[in-house]
PDB file of C-alpha atoms in Angstrom:
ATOM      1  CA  UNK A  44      22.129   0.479  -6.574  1.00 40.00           C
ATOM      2  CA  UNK A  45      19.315   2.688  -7.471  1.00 58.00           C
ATOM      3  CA  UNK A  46      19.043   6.351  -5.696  1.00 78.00           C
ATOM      4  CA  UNK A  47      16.224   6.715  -2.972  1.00 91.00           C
ATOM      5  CA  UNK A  48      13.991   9.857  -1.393  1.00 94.00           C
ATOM      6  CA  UNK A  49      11.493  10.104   0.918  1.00 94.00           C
ATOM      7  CA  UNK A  50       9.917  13.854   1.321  1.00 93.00           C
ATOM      8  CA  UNK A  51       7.100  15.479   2.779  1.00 92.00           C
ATOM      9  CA  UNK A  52       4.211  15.707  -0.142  1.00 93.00           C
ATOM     10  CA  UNK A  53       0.982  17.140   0.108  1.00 91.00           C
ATOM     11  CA  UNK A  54      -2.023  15.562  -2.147  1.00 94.00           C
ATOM     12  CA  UNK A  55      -3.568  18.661  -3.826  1.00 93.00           C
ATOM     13  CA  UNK A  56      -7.523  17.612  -3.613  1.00 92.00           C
ATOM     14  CA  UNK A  57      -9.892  19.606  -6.040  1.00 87.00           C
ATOM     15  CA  UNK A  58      -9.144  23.491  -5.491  1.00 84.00           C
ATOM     16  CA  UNK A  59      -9.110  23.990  -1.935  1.00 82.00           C
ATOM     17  CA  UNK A  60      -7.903  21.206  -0.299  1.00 87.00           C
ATOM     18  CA  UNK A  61      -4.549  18.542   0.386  1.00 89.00           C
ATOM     19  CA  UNK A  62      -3.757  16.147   2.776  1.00 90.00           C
ATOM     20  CA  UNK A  63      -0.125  15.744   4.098  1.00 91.00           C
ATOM     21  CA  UNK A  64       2.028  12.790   3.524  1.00 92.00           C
ATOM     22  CA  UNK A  65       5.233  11.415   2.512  1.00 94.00           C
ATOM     23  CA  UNK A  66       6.137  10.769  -1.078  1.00 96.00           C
ATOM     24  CA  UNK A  67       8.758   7.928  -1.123  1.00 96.00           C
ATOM     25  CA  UNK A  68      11.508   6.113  -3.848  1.00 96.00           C
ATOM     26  CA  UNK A  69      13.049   3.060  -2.874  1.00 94.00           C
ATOM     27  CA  UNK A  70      14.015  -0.151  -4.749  1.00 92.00           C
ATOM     28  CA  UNK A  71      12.453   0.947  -7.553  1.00 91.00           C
ATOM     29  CA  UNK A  72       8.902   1.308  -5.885  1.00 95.00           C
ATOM     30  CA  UNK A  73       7.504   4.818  -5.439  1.00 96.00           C
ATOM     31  CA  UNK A  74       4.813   4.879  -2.400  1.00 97.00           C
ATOM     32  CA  UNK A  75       2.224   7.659  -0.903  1.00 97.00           C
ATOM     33  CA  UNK A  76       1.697   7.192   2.988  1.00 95.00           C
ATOM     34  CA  UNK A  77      -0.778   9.654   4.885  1.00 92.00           C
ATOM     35  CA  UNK A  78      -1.812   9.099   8.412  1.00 89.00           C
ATOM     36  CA  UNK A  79      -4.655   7.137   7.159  1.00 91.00           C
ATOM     37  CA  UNK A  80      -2.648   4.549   5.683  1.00 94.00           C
ATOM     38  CA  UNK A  81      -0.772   3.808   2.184  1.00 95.00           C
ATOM     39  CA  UNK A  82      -2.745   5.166  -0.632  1.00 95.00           C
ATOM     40  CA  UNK A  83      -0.190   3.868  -3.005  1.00 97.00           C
ATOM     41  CA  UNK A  84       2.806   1.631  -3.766  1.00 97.00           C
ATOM     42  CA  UNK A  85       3.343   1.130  -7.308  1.00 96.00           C
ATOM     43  CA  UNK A  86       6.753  -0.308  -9.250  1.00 94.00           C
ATOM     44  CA  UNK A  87       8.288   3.158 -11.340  1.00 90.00           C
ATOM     45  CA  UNK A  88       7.198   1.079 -14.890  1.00 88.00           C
ATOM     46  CA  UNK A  89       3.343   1.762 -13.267  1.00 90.00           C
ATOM     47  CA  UNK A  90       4.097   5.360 -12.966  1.00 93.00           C
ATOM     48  CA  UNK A  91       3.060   7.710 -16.147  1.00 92.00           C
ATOM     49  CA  UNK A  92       2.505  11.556 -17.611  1.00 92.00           C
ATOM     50  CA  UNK A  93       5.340  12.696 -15.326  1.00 93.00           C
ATOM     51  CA  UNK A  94       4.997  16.696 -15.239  1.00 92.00           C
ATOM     52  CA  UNK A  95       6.788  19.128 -13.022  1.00 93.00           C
ATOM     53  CA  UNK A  96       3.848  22.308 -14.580  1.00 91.00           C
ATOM     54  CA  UNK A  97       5.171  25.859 -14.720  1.00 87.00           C
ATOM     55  CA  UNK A  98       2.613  27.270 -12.287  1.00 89.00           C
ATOM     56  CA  UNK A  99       4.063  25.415  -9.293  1.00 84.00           C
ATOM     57  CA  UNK A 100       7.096  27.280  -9.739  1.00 87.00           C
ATOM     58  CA  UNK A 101       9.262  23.490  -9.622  1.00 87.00           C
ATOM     59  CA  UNK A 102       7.367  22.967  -5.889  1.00 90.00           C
ATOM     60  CA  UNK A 103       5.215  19.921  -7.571  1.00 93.00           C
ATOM     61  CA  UNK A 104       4.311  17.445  -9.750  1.00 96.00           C
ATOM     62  CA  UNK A 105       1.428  15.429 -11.505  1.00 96.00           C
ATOM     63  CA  UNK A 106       1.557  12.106 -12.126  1.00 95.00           C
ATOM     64  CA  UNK A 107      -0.579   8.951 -12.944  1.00 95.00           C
ATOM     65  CA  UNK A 108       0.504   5.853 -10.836  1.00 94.00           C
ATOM     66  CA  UNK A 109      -1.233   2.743 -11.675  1.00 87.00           C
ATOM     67  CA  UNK A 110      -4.170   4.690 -13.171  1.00 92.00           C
ATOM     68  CA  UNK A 111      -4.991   6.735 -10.905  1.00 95.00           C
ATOM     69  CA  UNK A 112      -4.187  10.799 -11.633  1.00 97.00           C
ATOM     70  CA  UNK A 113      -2.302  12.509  -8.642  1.00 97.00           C
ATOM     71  CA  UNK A 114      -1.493  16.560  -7.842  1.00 96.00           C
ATOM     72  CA  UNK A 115       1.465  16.815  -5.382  1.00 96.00           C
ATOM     73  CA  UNK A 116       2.867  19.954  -4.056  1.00 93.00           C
ATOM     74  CA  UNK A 117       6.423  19.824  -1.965  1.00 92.00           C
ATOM     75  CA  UNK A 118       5.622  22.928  -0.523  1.00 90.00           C
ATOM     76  CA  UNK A 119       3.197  23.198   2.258  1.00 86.00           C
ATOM     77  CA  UNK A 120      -0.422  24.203   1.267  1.00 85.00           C
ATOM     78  CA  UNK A 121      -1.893  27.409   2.249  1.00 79.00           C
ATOM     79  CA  UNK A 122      -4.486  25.454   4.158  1.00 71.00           C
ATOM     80  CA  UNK A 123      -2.639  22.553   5.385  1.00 70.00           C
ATOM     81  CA  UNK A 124      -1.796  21.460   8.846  1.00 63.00           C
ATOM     82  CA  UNK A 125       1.164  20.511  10.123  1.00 60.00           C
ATOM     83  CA  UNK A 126       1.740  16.466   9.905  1.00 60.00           C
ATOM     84  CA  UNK A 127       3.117  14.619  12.900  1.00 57.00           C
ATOM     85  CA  UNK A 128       3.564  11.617   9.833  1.00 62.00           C
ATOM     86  CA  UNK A 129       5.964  14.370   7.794  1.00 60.00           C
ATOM     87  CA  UNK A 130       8.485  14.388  10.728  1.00 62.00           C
ATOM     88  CA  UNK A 131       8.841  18.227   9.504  1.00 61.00           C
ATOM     89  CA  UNK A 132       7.175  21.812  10.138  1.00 66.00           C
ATOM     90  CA  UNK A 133       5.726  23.854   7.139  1.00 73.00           C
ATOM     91  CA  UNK A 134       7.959  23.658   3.982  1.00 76.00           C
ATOM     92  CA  UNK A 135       9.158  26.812   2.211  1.00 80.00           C
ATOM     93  CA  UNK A 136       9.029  27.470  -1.396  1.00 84.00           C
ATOM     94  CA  UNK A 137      13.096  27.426  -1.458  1.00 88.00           C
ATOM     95  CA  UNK A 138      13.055  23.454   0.382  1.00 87.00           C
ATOM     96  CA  UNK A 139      10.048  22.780  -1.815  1.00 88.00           C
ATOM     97  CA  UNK A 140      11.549  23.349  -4.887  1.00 92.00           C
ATOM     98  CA  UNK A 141      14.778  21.596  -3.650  1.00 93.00           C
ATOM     99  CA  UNK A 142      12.559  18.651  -3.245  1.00 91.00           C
ATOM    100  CA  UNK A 143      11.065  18.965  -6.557  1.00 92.00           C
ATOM    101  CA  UNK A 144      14.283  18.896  -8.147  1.00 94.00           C
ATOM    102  CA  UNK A 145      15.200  15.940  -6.387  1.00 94.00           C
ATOM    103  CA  UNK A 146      12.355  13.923  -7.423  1.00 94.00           C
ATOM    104  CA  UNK A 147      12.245  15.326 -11.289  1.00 93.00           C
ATOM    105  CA  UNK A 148      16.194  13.943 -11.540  1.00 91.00           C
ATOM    106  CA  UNK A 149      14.577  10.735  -9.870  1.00 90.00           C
ATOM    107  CA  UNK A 150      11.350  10.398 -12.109  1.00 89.00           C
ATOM    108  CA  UNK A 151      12.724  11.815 -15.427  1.00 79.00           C
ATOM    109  CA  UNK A 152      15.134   8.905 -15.326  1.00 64.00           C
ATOM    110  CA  UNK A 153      12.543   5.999 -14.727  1.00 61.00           C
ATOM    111  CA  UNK A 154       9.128   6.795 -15.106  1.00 53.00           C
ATOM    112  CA  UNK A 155       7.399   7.117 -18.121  1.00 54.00           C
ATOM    113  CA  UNK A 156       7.145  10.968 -18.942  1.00 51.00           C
ATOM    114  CA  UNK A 157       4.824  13.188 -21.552  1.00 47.00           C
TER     115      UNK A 157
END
């Protein structure tokens, strides 16, 4: 049985901006929901260039899922909003880089990593 998490993300979106979602593992499958809709939903094997960089303090990650180059941070955004879709209020740099633990012991083990 392989693990599974589901956390509040935010997309980090040029310099200044993110939108709130959920970053999810299950079945093998990791998936980005935002209120607009699935953005993706990609088997681990399509998931590359894993890194968990120094200057988000273990709060985020970057990632390439099916081709496409992602910024995450677990830790809410200075200028983010508050996401009915997260089910939570803002996330602290402690939770944040509780959650970023979680997911580098569930990436480092699957995905392909640089």
């Amino acid at each position: 049985m392989s693990p599974s998490l589901r956390t509040p993300a935010w997309r980090l979106i040029g310099l200044t901006r993110s939108e709130p979602g959920v970053l999810s593992y299950t079945d093998g499958r990791l998936s980005y929901r935002t209120e607009d809709g699935l953005l993706f939903d990609v088997p681990l094997s399509d998931v590359s260039n894993v890194v968990f960089p120094w200057v988000y303090f273990g709060g985020g990650v970057k990632l390439v899922a099916d081709g496409e180059a992602y910024r995450f941070s677990f830790v809410t955004p200075n200028d983010a909003l508050s996401s009915p879709l997260t089910g939570a209020g803002p996330v602290g740099i402690a939770a944040g880089r509780r959650a970023g633990a979680e997911w580098k012991r569930v990436l480092a083990r699957t995905a392909r990593s640089r």
